[in-house]
CSV table of C-alpha atoms (C1' of nucleotides) in Angstrom, one decimal:
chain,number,residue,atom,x,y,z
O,1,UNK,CA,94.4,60.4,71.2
O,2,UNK,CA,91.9,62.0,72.9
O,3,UNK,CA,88.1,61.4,72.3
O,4,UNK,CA,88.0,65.2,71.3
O,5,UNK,CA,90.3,65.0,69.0
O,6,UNK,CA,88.9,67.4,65.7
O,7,UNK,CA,88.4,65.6,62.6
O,8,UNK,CA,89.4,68.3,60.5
O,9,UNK,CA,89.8,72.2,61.8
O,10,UNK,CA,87.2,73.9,59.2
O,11,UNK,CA,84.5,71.8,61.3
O,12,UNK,CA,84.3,71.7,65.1
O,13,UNK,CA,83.3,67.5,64.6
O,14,UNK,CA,84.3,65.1,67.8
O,15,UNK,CA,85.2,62.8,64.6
O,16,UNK,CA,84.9,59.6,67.6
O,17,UNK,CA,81.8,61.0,69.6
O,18,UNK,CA,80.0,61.6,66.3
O,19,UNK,CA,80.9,58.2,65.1
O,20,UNK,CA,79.7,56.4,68.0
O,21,UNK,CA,76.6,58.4,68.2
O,22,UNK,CA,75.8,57.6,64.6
O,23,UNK,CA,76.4,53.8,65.3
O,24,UNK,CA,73.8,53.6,67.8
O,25,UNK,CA,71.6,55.9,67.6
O,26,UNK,CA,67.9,55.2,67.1
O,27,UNK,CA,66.7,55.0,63.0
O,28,UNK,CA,64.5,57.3,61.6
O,29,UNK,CA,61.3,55.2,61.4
O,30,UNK,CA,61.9,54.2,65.1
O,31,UNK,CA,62.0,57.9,66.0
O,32,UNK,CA,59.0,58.8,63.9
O,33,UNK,CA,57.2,55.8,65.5
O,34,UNK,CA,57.9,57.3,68.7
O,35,UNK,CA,57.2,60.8,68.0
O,36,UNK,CA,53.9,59.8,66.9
O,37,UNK,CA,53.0,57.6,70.1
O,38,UNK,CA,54.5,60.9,72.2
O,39,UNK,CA,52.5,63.6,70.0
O,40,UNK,CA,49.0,61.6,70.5
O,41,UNK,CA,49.7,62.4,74.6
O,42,UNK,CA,50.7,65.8,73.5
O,43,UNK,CA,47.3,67.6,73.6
O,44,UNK,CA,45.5,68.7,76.8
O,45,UNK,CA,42.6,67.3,75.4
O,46,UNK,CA,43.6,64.0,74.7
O,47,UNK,CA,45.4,64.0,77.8
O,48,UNK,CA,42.2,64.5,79.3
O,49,UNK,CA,40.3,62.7,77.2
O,50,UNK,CA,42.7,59.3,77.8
O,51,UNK,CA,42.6,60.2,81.8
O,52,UNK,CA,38.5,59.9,81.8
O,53,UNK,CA,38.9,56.9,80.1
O,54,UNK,CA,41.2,55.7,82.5
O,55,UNK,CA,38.7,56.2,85.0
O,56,UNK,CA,35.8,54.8,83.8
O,57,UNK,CA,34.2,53.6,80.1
O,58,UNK,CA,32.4,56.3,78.6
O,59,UNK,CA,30.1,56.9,75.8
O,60,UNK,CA,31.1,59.8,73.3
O,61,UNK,CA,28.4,62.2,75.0
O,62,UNK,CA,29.5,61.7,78.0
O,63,UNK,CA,32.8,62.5,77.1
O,64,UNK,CA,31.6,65.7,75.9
O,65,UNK,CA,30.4,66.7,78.8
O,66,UNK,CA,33.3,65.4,80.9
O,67,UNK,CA,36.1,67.5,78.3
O,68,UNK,CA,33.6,70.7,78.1
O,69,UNK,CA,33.8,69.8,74.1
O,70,UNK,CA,31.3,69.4,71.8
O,71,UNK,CA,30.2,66.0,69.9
O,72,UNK,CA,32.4,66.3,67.0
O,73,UNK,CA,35.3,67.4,68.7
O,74,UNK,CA,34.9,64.6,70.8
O,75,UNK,CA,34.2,62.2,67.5
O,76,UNK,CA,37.5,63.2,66.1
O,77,UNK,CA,40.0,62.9,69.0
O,78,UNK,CA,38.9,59.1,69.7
O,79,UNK,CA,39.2,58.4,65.8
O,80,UNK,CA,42.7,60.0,66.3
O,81,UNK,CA,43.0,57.4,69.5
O,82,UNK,CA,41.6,54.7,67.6
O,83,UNK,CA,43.8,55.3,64.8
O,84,UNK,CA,46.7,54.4,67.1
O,85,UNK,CA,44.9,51.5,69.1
O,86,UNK,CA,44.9,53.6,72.2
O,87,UNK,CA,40.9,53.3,72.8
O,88,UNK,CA,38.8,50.2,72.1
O,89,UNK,CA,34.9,50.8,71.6
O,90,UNK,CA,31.5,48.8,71.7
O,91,UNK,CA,28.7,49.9,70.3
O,92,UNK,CA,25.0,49.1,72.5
O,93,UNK,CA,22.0,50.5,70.5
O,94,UNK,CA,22.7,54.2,69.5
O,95,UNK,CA,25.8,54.7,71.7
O,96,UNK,CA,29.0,53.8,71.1
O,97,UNK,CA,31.0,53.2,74.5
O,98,UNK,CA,34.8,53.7,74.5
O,99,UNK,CA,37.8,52.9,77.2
O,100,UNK,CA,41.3,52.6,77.2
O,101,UNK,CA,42.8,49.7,74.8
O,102,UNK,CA,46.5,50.0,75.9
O,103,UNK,CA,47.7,49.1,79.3
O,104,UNK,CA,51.1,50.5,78.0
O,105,UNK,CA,49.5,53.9,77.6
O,106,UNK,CA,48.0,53.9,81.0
O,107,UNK,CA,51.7,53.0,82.1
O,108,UNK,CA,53.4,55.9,79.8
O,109,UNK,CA,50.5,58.1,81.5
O,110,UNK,CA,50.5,57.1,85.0
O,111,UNK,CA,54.8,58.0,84.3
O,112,UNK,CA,54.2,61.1,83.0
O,113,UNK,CA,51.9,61.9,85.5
O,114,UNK,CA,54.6,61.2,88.0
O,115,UNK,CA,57.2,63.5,86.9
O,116,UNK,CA,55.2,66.3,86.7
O,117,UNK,CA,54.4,65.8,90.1
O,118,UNK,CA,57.7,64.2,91.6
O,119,UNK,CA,59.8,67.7,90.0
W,1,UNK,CA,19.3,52.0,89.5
W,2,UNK,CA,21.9,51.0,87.3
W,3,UNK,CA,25.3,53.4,87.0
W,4,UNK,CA,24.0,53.6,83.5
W,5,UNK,CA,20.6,55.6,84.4
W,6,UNK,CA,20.1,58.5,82.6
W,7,UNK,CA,19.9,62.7,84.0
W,8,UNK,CA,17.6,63.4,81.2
W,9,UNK,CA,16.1,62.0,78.4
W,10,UNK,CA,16.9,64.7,75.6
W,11,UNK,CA,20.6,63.9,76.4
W,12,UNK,CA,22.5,60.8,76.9
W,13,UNK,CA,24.5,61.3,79.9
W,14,UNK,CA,25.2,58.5,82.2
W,15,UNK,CA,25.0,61.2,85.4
W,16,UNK,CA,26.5,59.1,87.9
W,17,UNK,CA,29.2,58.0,85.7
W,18,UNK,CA,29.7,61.4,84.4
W,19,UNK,CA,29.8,63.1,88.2
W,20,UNK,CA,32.5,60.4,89.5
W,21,UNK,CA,34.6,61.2,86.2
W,22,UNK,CA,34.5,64.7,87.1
W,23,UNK,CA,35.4,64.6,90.4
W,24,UNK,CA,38.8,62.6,89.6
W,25,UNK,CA,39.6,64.0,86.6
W,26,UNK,CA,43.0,65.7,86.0
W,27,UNK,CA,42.7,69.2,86.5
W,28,UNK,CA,43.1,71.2,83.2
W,29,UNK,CA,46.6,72.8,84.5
W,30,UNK,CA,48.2,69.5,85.0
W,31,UNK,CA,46.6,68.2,82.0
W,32,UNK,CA,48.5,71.0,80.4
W,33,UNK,CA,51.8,70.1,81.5
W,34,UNK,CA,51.7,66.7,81.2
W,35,UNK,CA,51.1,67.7,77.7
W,36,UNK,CA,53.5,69.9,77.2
W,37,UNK,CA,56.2,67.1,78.7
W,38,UNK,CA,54.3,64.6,75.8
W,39,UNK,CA,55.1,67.1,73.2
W,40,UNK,CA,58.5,67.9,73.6
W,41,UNK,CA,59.1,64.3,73.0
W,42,UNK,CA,56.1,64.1,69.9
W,43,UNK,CA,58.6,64.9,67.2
W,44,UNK,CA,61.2,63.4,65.5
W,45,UNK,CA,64.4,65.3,65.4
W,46,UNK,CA,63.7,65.7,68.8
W,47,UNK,CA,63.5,62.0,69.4
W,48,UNK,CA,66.5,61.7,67.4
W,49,UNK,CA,68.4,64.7,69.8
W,50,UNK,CA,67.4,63.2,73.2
W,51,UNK,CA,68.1,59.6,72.0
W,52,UNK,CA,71.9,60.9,71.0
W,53,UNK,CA,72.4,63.3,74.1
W,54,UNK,CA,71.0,59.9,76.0
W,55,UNK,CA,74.5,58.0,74.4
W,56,UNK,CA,77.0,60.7,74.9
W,57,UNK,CA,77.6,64.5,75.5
W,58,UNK,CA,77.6,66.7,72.6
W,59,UNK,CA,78.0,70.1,71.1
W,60,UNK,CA,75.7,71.9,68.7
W,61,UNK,CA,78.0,71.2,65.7
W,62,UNK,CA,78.1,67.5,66.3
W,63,UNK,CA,74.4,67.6,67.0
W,64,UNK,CA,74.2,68.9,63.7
W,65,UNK,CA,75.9,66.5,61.9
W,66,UNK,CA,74.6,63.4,64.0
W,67,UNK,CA,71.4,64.4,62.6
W,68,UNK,CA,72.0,66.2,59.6
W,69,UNK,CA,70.3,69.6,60.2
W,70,UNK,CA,71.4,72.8,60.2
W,71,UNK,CA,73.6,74.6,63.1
W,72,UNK,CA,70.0,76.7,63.4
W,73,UNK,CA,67.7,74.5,63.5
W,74,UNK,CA,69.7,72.1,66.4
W,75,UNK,CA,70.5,75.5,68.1
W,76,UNK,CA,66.2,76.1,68.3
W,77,UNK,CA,65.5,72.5,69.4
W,78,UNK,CA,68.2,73.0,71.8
W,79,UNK,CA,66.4,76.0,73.0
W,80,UNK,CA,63.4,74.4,73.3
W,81,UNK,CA,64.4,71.7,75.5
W,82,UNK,CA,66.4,73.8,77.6
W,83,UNK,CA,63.4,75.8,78.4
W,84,UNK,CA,61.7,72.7,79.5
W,85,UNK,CA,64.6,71.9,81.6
W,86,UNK,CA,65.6,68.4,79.5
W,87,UNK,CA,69.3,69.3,78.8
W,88,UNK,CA,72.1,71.1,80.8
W,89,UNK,CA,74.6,73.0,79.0
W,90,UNK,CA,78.5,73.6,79.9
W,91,UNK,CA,80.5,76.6,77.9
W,92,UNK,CA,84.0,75.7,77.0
W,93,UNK,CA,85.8,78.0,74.8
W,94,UNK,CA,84.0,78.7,71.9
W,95,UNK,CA,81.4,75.6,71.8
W,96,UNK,CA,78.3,74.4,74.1
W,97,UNK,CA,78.5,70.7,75.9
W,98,UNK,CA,74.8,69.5,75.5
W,99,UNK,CA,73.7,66.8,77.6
W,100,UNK,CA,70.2,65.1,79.3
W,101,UNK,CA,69.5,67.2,82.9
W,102,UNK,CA,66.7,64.9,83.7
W,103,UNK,CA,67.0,61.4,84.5
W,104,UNK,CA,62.7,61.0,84.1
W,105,UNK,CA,63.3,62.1,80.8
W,106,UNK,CA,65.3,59.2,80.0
W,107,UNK,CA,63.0,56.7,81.6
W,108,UNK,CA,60.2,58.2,79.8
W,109,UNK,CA,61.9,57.6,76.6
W,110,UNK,CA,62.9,54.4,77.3
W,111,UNK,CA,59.3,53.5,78.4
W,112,UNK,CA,57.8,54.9,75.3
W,113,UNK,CA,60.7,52.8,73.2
W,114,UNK,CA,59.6,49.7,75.1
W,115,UNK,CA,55.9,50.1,73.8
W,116,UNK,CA,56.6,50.6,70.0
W,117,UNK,CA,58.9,47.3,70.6
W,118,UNK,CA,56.9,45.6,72.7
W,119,UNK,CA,53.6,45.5,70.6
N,1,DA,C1',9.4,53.3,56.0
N,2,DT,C1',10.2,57.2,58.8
N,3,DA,C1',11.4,60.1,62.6
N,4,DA,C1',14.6,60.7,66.3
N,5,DC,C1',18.9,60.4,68.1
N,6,DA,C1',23.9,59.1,68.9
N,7,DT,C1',28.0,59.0,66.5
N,8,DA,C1',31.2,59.7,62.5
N,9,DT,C1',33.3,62.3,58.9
N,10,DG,C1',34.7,65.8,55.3
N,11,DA,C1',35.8,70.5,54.5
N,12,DA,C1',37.2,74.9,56.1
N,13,DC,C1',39.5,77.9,59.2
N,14,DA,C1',42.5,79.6,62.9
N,15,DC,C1',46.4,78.7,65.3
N,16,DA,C1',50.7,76.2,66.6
N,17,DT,C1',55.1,74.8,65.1
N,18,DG,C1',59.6,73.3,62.8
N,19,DA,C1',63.1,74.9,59.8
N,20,DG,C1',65.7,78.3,56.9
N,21,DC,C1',67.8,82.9,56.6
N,22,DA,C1',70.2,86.6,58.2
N,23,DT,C1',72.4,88.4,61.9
N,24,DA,C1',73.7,89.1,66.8
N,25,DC,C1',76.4,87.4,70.7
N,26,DG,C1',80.3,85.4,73.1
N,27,DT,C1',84.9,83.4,73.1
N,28,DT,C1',89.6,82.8,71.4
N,29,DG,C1',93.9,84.0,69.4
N,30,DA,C1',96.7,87.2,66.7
V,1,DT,C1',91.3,95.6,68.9
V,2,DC,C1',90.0,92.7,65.3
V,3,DA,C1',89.1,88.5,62.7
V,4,DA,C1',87.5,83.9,63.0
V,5,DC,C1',84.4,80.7,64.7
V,6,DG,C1',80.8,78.3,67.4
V,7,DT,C1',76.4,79.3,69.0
V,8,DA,C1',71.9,81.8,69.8
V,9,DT,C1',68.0,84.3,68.2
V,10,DG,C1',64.3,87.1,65.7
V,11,DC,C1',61.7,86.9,61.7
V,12,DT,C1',59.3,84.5,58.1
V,13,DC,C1',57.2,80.8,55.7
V,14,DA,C1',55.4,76.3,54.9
V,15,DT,C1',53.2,72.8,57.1
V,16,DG,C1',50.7,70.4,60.8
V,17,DT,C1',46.9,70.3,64.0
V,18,DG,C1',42.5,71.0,66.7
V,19,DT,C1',38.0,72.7,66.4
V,20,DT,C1',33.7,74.0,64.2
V,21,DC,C1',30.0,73.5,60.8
V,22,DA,C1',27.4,70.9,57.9
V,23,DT,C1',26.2,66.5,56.8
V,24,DA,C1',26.4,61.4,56.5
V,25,DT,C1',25.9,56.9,58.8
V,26,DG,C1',23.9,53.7,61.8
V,27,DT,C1',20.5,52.2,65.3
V,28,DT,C1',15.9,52.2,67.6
V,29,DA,C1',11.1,52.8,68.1
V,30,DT,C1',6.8,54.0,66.0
DNA sequence: ATAACATATGAACACATGAGCATACGTTGA
DNA sequence: TCAACGTATGCTCATGTGTTCATATGTTAT
């Protein structure tokens, strides 16, 4: 029996491919968690905004001028990154200074980086 | 004077800090890319399709079924990673072999996986 | 306490995006 | 050639998302 073989011939199902699949294939809240660490490196301005932060600790002005963006703009991508754990922040008088939290994300980054690079 | 000096005093710019970040900052094309590689794994049924392509070759009906959605909707995800170059297709007869075409791909994933484990 | 300033946040708006529907395309077998 | 079937695609709509505007919060210095 091949691993081909139809499951029934009003469907075009690989009755044994599909079944394997389905037995190992990653659950719903695991993909979601994913998606969601993928989608907050999904915006050029986070990916911008993360790679600043790589560089050097910055205070949300700063940022602003760094990403062209304006305060608020700025304000609401790091709660989105704070939201996730991907940016830690200390606050000295009126400024608030941030940097990356994650050495994972830096990693995730840095490999990213490399295969747009390396195609 | 400290890397924290200030340009001028109506704004709170560190300048040095600032002009080093902006002299190693990703450029905005690249910054584009990379988020456009982010993206395309930032949502779940995507997740779902690359993590089952990842386990075994399959066509659009299986797709389907492995993660019950419509033949049109797996067809337009399909399209979407083909444009980005993240599966490889093979005709035979009537139905479309989908499979990963990029091996970075697959590390990414994996990478990303480790880090929603791993914390 | 009050003014000045850096940052945070809620609401609104424009734009991007995923999925459904209908239909076109490509292949196979009669 | 025609019917059947697997897949692809254009259009549309509902929803998600990033930015702006106005305003609130929190800190410092007077």
């Amino acid at each position: 029996m091949d691993e081909r073989d139809f499951l029934c011939d009003s469907e075009c199902i690989h009755a044994l491919a599909v079944r394997e699949v389905l037995e190992n294939i990653i659950q719903d809240a695991k993909a979601k968690k994913l998606a969601t660490l993928f989608r907050a490196l999904g915006d050029p301005t986070r990916v911008k905004l993360i790679h600043a932060l790589k560089l050097k600790e910055l205070c949300v002005c700063d940022l602003g001028v760094v990403l062209n963006l304006s305060q608020s703009a700025v304000s609401h991508q790091l709660r989105y990154l704070r939201n996730l754990n991907f940016v830690k922040y200390r606050r000295q008088g009126k400024m608030v200074y941030y940097s990356l939290d994650d050495e994972h994300i830096h990693e995730l980054f840095q490999q990213g980086l490399d295969h747009i690079e390396h195609v």
